[in-house]
Tab-separated table of C-alpha atoms in Angstrom:
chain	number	residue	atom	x	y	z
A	1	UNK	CA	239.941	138.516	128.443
A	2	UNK	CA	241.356	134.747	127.456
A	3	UNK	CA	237.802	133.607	129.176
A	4	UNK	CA	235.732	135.414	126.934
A	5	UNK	CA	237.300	135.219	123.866
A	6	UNK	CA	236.849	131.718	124.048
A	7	UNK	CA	233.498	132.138	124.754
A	8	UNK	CA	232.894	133.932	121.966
A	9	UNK	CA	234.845	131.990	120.157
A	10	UNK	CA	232.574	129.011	120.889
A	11	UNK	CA	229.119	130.739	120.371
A	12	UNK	CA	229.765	131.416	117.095
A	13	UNK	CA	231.900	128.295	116.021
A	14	UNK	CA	228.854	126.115	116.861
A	15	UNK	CA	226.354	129.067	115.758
A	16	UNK	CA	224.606	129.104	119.109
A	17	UNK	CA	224.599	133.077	119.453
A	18	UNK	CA	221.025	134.276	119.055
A	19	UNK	CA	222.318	137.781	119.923
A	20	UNK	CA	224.782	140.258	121.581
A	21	UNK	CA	224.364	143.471	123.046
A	22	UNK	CA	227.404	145.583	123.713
A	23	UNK	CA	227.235	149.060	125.999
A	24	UNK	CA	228.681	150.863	128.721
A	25	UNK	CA	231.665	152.875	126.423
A	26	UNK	CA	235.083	152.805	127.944
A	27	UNK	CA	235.309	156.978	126.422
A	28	UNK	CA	231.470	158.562	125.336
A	29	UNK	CA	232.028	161.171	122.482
A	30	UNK	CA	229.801	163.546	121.071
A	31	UNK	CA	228.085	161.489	118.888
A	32	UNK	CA	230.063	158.520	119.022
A	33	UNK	CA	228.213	154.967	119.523
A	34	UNK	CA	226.639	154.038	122.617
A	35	UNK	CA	225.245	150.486	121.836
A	36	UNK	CA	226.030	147.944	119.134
A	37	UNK	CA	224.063	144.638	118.737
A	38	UNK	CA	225.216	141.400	117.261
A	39	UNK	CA	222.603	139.284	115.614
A	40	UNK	CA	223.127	136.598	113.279
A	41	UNK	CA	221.344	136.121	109.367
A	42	UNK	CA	221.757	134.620	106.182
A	43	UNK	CA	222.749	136.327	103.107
A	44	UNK	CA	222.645	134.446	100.047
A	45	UNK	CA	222.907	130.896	101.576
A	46	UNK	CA	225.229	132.467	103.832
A	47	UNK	CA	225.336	132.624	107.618
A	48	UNK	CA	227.132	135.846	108.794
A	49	UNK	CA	226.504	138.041	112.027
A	50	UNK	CA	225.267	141.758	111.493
A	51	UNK	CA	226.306	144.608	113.896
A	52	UNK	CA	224.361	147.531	114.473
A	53	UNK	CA	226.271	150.627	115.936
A	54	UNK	CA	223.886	152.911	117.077
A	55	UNK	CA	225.435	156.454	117.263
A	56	UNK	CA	223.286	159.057	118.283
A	57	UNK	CA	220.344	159.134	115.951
A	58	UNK	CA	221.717	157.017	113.394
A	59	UNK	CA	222.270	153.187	113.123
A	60	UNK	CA	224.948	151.556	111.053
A	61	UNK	CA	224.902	148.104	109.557
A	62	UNK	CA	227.711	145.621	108.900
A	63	UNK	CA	228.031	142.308	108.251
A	64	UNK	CA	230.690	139.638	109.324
A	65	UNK	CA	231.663	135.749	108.422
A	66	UNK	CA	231.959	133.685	112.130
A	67	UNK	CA	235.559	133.936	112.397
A	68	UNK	CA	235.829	137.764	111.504
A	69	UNK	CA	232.905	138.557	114.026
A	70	UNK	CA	234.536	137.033	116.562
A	71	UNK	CA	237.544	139.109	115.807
A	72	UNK	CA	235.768	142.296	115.611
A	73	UNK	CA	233.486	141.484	119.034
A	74	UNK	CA	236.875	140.932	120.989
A	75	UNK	CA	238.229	144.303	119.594
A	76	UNK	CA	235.389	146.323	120.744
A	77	UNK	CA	235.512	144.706	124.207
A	78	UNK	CA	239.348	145.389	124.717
A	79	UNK	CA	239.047	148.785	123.654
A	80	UNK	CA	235.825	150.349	123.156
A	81	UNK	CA	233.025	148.869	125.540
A	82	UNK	CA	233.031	147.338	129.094
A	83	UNK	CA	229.522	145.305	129.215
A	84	UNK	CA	227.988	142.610	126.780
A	85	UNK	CA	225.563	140.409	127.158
A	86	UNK	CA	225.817	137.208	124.958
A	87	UNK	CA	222.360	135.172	124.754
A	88	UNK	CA	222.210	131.451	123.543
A	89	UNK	CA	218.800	129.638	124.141
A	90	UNK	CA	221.121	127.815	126.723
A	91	UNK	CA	222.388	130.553	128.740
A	92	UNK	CA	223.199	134.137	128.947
A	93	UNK	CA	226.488	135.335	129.571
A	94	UNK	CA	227.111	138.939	131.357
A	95	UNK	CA	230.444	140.010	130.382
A	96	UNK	CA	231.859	143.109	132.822
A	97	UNK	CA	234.891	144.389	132.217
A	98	UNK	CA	237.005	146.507	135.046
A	99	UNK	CA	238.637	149.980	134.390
A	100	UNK	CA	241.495	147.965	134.843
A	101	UNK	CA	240.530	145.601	131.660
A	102	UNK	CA	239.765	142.466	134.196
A	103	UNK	CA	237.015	141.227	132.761
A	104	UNK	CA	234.214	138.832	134.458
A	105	UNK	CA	231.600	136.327	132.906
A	106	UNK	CA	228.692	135.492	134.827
A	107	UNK	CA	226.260	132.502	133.567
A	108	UNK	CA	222.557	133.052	133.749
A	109	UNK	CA	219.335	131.491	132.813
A	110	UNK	CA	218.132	132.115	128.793
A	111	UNK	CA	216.071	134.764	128.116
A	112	UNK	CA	215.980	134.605	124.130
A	113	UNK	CA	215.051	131.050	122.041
A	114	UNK	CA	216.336	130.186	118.683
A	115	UNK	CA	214.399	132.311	115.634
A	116	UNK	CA	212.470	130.227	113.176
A	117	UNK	CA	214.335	131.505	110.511
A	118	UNK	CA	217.581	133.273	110.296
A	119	UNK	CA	216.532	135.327	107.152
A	120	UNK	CA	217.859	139.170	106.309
A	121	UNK	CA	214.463	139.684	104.846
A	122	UNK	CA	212.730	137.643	107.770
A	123	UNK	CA	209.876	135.779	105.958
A	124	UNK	CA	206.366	136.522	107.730
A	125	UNK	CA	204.582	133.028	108.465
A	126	UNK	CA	201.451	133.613	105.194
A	127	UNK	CA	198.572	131.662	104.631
A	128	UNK	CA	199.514	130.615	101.807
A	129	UNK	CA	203.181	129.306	102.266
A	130	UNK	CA	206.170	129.947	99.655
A	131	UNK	CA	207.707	126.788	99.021
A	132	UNK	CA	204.413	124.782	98.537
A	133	UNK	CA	203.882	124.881	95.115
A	134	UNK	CA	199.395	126.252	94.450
A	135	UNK	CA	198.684	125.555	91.221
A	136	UNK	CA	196.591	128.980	90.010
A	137	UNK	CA	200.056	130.790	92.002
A	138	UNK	CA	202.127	128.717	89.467
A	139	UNK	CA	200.141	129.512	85.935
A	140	UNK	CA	200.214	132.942	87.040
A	141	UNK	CA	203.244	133.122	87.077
A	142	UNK	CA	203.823	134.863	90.924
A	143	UNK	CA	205.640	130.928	91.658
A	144	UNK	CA	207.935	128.737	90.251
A	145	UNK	CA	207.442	124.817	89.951
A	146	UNK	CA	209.280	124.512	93.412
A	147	UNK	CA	206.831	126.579	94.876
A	148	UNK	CA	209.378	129.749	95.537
A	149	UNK	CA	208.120	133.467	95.219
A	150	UNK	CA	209.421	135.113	91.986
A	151	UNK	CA	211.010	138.293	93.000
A	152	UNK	CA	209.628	140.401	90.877
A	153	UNK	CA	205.984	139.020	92.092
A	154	UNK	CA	206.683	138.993	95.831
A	155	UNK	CA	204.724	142.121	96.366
A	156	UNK	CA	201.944	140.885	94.588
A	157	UNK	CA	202.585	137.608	96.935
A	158	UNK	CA	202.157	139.496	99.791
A	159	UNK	CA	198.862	141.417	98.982
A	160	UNK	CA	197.557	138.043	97.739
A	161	UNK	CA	198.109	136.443	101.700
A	162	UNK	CA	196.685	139.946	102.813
A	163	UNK	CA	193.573	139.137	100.955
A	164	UNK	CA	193.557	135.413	102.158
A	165	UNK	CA	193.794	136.652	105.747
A	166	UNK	CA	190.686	138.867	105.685
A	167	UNK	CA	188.984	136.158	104.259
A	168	UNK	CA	190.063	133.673	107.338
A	169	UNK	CA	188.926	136.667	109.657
A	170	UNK	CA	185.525	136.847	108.121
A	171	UNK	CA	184.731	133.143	107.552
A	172	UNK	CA	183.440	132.310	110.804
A	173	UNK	CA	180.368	134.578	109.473
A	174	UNK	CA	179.723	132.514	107.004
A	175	UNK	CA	176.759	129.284	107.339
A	176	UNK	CA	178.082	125.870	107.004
A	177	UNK	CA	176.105	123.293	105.590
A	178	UNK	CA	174.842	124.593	102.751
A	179	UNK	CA	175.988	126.014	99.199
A	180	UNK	CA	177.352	129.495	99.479
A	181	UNK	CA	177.139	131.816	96.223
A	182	UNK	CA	180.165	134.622	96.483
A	183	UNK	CA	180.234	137.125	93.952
A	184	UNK	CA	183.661	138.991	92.892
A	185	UNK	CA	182.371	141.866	90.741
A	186	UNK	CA	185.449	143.611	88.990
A	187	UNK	CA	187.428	140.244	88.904
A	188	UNK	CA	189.833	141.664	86.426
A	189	UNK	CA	192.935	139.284	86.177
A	190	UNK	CA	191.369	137.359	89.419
A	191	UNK	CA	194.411	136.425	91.531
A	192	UNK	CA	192.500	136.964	94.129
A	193	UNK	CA	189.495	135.295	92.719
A	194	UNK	CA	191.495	132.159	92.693
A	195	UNK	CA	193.149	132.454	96.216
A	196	UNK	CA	189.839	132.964	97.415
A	197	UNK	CA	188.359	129.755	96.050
A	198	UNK	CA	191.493	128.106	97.216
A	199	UNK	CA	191.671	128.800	100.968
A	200	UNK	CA	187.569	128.548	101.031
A	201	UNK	CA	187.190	125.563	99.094
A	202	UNK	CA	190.141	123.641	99.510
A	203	UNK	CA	191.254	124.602	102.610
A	204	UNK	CA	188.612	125.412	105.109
A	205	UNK	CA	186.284	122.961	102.906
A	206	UNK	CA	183.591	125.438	102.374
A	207	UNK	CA	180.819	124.166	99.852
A	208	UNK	CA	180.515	127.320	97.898
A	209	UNK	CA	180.146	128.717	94.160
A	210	UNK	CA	182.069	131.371	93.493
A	211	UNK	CA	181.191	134.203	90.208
A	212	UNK	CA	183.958	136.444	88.859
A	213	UNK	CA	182.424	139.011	87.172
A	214	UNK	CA	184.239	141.735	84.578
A	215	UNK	CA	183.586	143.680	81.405
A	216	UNK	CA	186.691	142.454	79.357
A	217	UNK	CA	185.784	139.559	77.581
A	218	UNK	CA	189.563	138.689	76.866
A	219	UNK	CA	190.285	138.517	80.305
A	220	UNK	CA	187.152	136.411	81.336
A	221	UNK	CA	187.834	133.852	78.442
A	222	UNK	CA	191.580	133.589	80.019
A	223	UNK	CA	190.203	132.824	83.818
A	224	UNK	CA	187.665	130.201	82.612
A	225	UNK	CA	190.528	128.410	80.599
A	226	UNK	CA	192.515	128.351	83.681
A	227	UNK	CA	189.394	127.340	85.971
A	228	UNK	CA	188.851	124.210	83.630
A	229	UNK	CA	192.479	123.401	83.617
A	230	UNK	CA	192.448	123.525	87.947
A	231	UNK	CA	189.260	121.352	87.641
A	232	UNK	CA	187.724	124.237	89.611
A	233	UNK	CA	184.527	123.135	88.911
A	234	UNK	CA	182.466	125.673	91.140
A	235	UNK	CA	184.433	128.835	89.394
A	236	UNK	CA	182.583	130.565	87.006
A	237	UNK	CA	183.752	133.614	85.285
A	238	UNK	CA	181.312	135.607	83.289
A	239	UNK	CA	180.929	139.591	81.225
A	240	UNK	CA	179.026	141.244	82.609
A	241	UNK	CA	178.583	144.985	84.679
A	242	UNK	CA	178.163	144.920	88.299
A	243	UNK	CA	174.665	147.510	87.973
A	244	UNK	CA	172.907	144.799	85.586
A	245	UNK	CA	173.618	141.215	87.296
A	246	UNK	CA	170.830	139.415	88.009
A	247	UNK	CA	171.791	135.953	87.937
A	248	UNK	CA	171.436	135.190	91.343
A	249	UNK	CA	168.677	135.367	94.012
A	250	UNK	CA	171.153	135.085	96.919
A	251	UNK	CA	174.150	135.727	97.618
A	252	UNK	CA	176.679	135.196	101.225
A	253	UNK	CA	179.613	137.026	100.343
A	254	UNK	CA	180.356	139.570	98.097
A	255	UNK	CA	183.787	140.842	96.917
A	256	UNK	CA	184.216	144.531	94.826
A	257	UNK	CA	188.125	145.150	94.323
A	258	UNK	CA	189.149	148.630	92.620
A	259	UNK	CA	185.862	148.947	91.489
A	260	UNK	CA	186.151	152.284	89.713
A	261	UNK	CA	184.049	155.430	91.447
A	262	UNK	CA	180.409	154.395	91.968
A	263	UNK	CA	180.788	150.827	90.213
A	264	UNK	CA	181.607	150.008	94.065
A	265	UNK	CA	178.519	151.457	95.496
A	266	UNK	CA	176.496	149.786	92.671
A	267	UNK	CA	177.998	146.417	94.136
A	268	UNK	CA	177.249	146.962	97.677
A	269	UNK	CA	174.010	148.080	96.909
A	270	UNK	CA	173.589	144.619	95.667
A	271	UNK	CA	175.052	143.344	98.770
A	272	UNK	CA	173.002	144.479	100.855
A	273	UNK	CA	169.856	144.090	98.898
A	274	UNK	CA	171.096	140.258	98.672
A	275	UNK	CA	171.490	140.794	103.087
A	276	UNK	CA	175.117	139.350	101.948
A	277	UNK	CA	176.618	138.085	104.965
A	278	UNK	CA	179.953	139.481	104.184
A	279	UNK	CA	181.301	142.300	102.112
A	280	UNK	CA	184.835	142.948	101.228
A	281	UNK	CA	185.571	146.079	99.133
A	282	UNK	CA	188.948	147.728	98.083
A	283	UNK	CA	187.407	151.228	96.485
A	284	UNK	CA	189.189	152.593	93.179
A	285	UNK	CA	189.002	156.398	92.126
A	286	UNK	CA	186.174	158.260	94.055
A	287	UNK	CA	184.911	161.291	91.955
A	288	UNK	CA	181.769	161.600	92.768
A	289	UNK	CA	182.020	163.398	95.704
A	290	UNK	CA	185.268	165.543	94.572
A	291	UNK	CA	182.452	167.110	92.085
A	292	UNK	CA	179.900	167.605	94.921
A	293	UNK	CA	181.730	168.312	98.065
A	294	UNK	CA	181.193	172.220	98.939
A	295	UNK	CA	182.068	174.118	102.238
A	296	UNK	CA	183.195	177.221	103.149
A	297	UNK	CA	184.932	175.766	106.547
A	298	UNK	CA	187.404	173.238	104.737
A	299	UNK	CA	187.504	175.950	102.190
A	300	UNK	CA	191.631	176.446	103.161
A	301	UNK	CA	191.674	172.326	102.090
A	302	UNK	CA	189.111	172.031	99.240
A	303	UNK	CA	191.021	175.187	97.285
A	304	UNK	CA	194.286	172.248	96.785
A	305	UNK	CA	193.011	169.767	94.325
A	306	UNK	CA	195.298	167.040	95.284
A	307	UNK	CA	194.323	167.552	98.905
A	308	UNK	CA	190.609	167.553	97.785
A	309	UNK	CA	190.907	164.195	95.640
A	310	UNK	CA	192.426	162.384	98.754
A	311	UNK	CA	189.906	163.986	101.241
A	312	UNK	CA	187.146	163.320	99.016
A	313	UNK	CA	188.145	159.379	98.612
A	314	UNK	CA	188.105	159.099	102.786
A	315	UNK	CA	184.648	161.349	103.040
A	316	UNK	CA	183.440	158.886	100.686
A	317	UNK	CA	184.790	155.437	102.359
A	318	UNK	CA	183.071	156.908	105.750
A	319	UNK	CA	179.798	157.833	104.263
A	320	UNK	CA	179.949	153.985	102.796
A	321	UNK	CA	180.729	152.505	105.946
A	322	UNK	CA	178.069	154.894	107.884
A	323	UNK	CA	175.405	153.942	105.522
A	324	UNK	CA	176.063	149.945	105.913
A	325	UNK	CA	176.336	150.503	109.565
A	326	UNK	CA	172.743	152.144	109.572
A	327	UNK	CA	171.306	148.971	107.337
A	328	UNK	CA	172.381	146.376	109.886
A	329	UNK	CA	176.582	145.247	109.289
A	330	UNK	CA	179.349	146.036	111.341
A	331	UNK	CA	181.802	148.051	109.569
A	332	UNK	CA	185.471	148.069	109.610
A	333	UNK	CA	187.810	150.110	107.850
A	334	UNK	CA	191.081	148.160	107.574
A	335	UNK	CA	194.294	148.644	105.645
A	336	UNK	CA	194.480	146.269	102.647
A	337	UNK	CA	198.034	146.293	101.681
A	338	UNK	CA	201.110	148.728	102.318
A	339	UNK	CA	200.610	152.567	100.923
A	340	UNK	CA	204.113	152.405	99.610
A	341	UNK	CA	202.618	149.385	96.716
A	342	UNK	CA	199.639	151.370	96.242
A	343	UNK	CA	197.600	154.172	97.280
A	344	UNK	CA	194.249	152.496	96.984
A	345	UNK	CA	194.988	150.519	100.727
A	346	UNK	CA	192.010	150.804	101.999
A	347	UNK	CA	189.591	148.014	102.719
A	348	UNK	CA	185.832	148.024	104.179
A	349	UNK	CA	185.038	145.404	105.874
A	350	UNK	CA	181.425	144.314	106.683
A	351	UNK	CA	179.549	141.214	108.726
A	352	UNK	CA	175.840	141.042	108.777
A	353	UNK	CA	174.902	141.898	112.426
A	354	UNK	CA	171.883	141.826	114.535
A	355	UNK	CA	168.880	144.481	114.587
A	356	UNK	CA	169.973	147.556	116.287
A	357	UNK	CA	167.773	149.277	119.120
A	358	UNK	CA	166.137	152.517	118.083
A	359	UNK	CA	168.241	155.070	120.231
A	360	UNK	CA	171.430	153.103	118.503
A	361	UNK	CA	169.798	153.423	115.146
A	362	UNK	CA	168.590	157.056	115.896
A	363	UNK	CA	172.025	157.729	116.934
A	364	UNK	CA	173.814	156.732	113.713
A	365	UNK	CA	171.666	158.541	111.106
A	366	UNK	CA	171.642	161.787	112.888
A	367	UNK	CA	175.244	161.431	112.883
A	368	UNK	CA	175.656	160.198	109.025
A	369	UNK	CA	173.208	163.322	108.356
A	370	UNK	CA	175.181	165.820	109.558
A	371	UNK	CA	178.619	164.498	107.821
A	372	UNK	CA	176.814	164.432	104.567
A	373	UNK	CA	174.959	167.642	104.568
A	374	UNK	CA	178.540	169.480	106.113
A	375	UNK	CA	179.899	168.191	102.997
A	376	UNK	CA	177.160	168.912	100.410
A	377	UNK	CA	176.885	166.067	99.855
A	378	UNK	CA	174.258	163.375	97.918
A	379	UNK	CA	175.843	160.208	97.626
A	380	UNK	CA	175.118	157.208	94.865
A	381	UNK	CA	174.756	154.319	97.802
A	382	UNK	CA	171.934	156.639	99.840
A	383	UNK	CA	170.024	157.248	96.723
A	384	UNK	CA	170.223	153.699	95.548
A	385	UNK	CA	169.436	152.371	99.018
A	386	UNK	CA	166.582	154.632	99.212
A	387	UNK	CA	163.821	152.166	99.862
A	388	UNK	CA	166.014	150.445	102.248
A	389	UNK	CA	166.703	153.786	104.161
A	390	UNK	CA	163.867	155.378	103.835
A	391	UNK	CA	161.943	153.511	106.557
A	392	UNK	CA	164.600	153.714	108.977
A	393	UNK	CA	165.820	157.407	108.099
A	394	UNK	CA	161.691	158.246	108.892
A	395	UNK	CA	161.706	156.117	112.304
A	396	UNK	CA	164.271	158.857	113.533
């Protein structure tokens, strides 16, 4: 054992151990631990080595300095397991231990590399970096002048890179070379309104205007302050309600967050009577259909009002997403941020597509009709799409 406790010993005196695996028990026990791993993280500023003892079912976590690690790994090899594997991003070393307690170490090629980042809470690699101080992130108070994450506004952080990533995805539908006019309708306190103009504007150099639109006239005087004081000089915030505006022949992109109930459908209408090229929308409260929806099959569902109100939100999303697919865009339904931050996680996605063939068309109404008159259903976006639909719903 002299061999590899100096092994060990040197792995993680010159913090080369990426990780270590530990099996093959010298005496298995009902429930007793079959496998522990040895990885190492940083706590605090800290650099200590976490073992996981997984014993039946559950999984047990403890954390070690260097020097006491290396006690407790030589411990469990002398009396509790008689295989490890210790991986570097030099080499691998296969430790077998006899019955006998002669153990072996054989040398292999790596198989793991160094981690970017030796974090408990490993950092995902955002859009928007922490550490790089954004301006709008800094007056709003989710970053410090350093540029690091407040904790309290990390989850906040997070849904703002969420946002920023859809926006990468859908950018290559939007034209170059020309002035793009994006419309957030619902802006509210516009974090996102701001990240939005950043990664467009600044970062992938889009020439674009961009319109937050909301009813609170407090909140609209604060965002216009703060525009003028980022010298965001093509970020306009106005009052307004999504159903009236009218300021704008065309529009490219068009952005409805938590817009409450049919306010949403009142904004993709206008999207799709502008033949936006992009939509983003993050749906509120849906009670429009929870009043209409009516059938004696789901009848064992519909009697639970809390199961109603949720099955009524994703009847609605579909029939959205149905009805957008039928007037030309490519729908996606794609989770916005995690349920466990809020409950309103769902995002639809569309990107202005091609023409479809007749049989495809054909094939998609029939479909949408059925769902909607199962469900009793007379929804705001068919009725205010009606000349739009009308031509196409008749062609089938």
């Amino acid at each position: 054992m002299q061999e590899v406790a100096q092994i060990i010993r040197r792995l993680t005196g010159e913090q080369s151990l990426i990780q270590a695996t530990l099996s093959q028990v010298r005496k298995p026990e009902p429930g007793g631990c079959t496998k522990i791993t040895i990885k190492p993280v940083e706590l605090k500023g800290q650099r200590l080595y976490q073992f996981s003892s997984f014993c039946g079912p559950k999984v047990f976590h403890e954390n070690f300095a260097a020097e006491a690690a290396a006690d407790k790994l030589e411990v469990l090899l002398s009396e509790q397991f008689r295989q490890a594997l210790l991986q570097t991003a030099e080499a691998d070393y296969q430790v077998l231990i006899s019955k006998k307690g002669k153990a072996g170490v054989l040398k292999k090629p790596p198989t793991k590399k160094v981690p970017v980042t030796l974090e408990h809470n490993r950092r995902k690699n955002y859009t928007i970096e922490e550490g790089r101080p954004v301006p709008f992130l800094v007056e709003l108070g989710i970053m410090n002048e350093e540029g690091k994450v407040l904790a309290k506004k990390y989850d906040k952080f997070r849904q703002i890179n969420r946002f920023v990533e859809l926006i990468a995805d859908a950018a290559p539908y939007l034209a170059r070379g020309r002035k793009l006019n994006i419309v957030d309708f619902g802006c509210g306190k516009s974090y996102l309104t701001f990240a939005l103009y950043h990664y467009l504007k600044e970062v992938q150099g889009f020439d674009i205007r961009v319109i937050g639109l909301d009813l609170k006239e407090d909140v609209i005087a604060h965002c216009s302050g703060l525009a003028e004081k980022f010298g965001y000089g093509d970020l306009q915030f106005l009052v307004g309600d999504i159903a009236q505006y009218e300021g704008l022949d065309r529009v490219d992109m068009v952005v409805t967050l938590h817009a409450c109930d049919t306010a949403t459908d009142a904004a993709l209408e206008k999207a799709v009577r502008w033949g936006a090229d992009v939509i983003l929308s993050v749906p509120c409260c849906q009670h429009e259909l929870f009043r209409q929806v009516d059938s004696e099959v789901l009848g064992p569902l519909l009697q639970h009002g809390i199961l109603k109100e949720r099955f009524s939100a994703l009847a609605t999303d579909a029939i959205r997403a149905k009805l957008l697919d039928i007037v030309g865009y490519k729908t996606q339904l794609l989770e916005f941020i995690d349920m466990e931050h809020t409950p309103k996680n769902i995002l639809i996605r569309a990107v202005k597509g091609k023409p479809l063939p007749a049989k495809e068309r054909e094939r998609l109404v029939r479909g949408y009709e059925a769902f909607r008159d199962f469900l009793g259903a007379k929804p705001y976006l068919e009725r205010a799409l009606a000349p739009e639909l009308k031509p196409l719903f008749a062609e089938t």
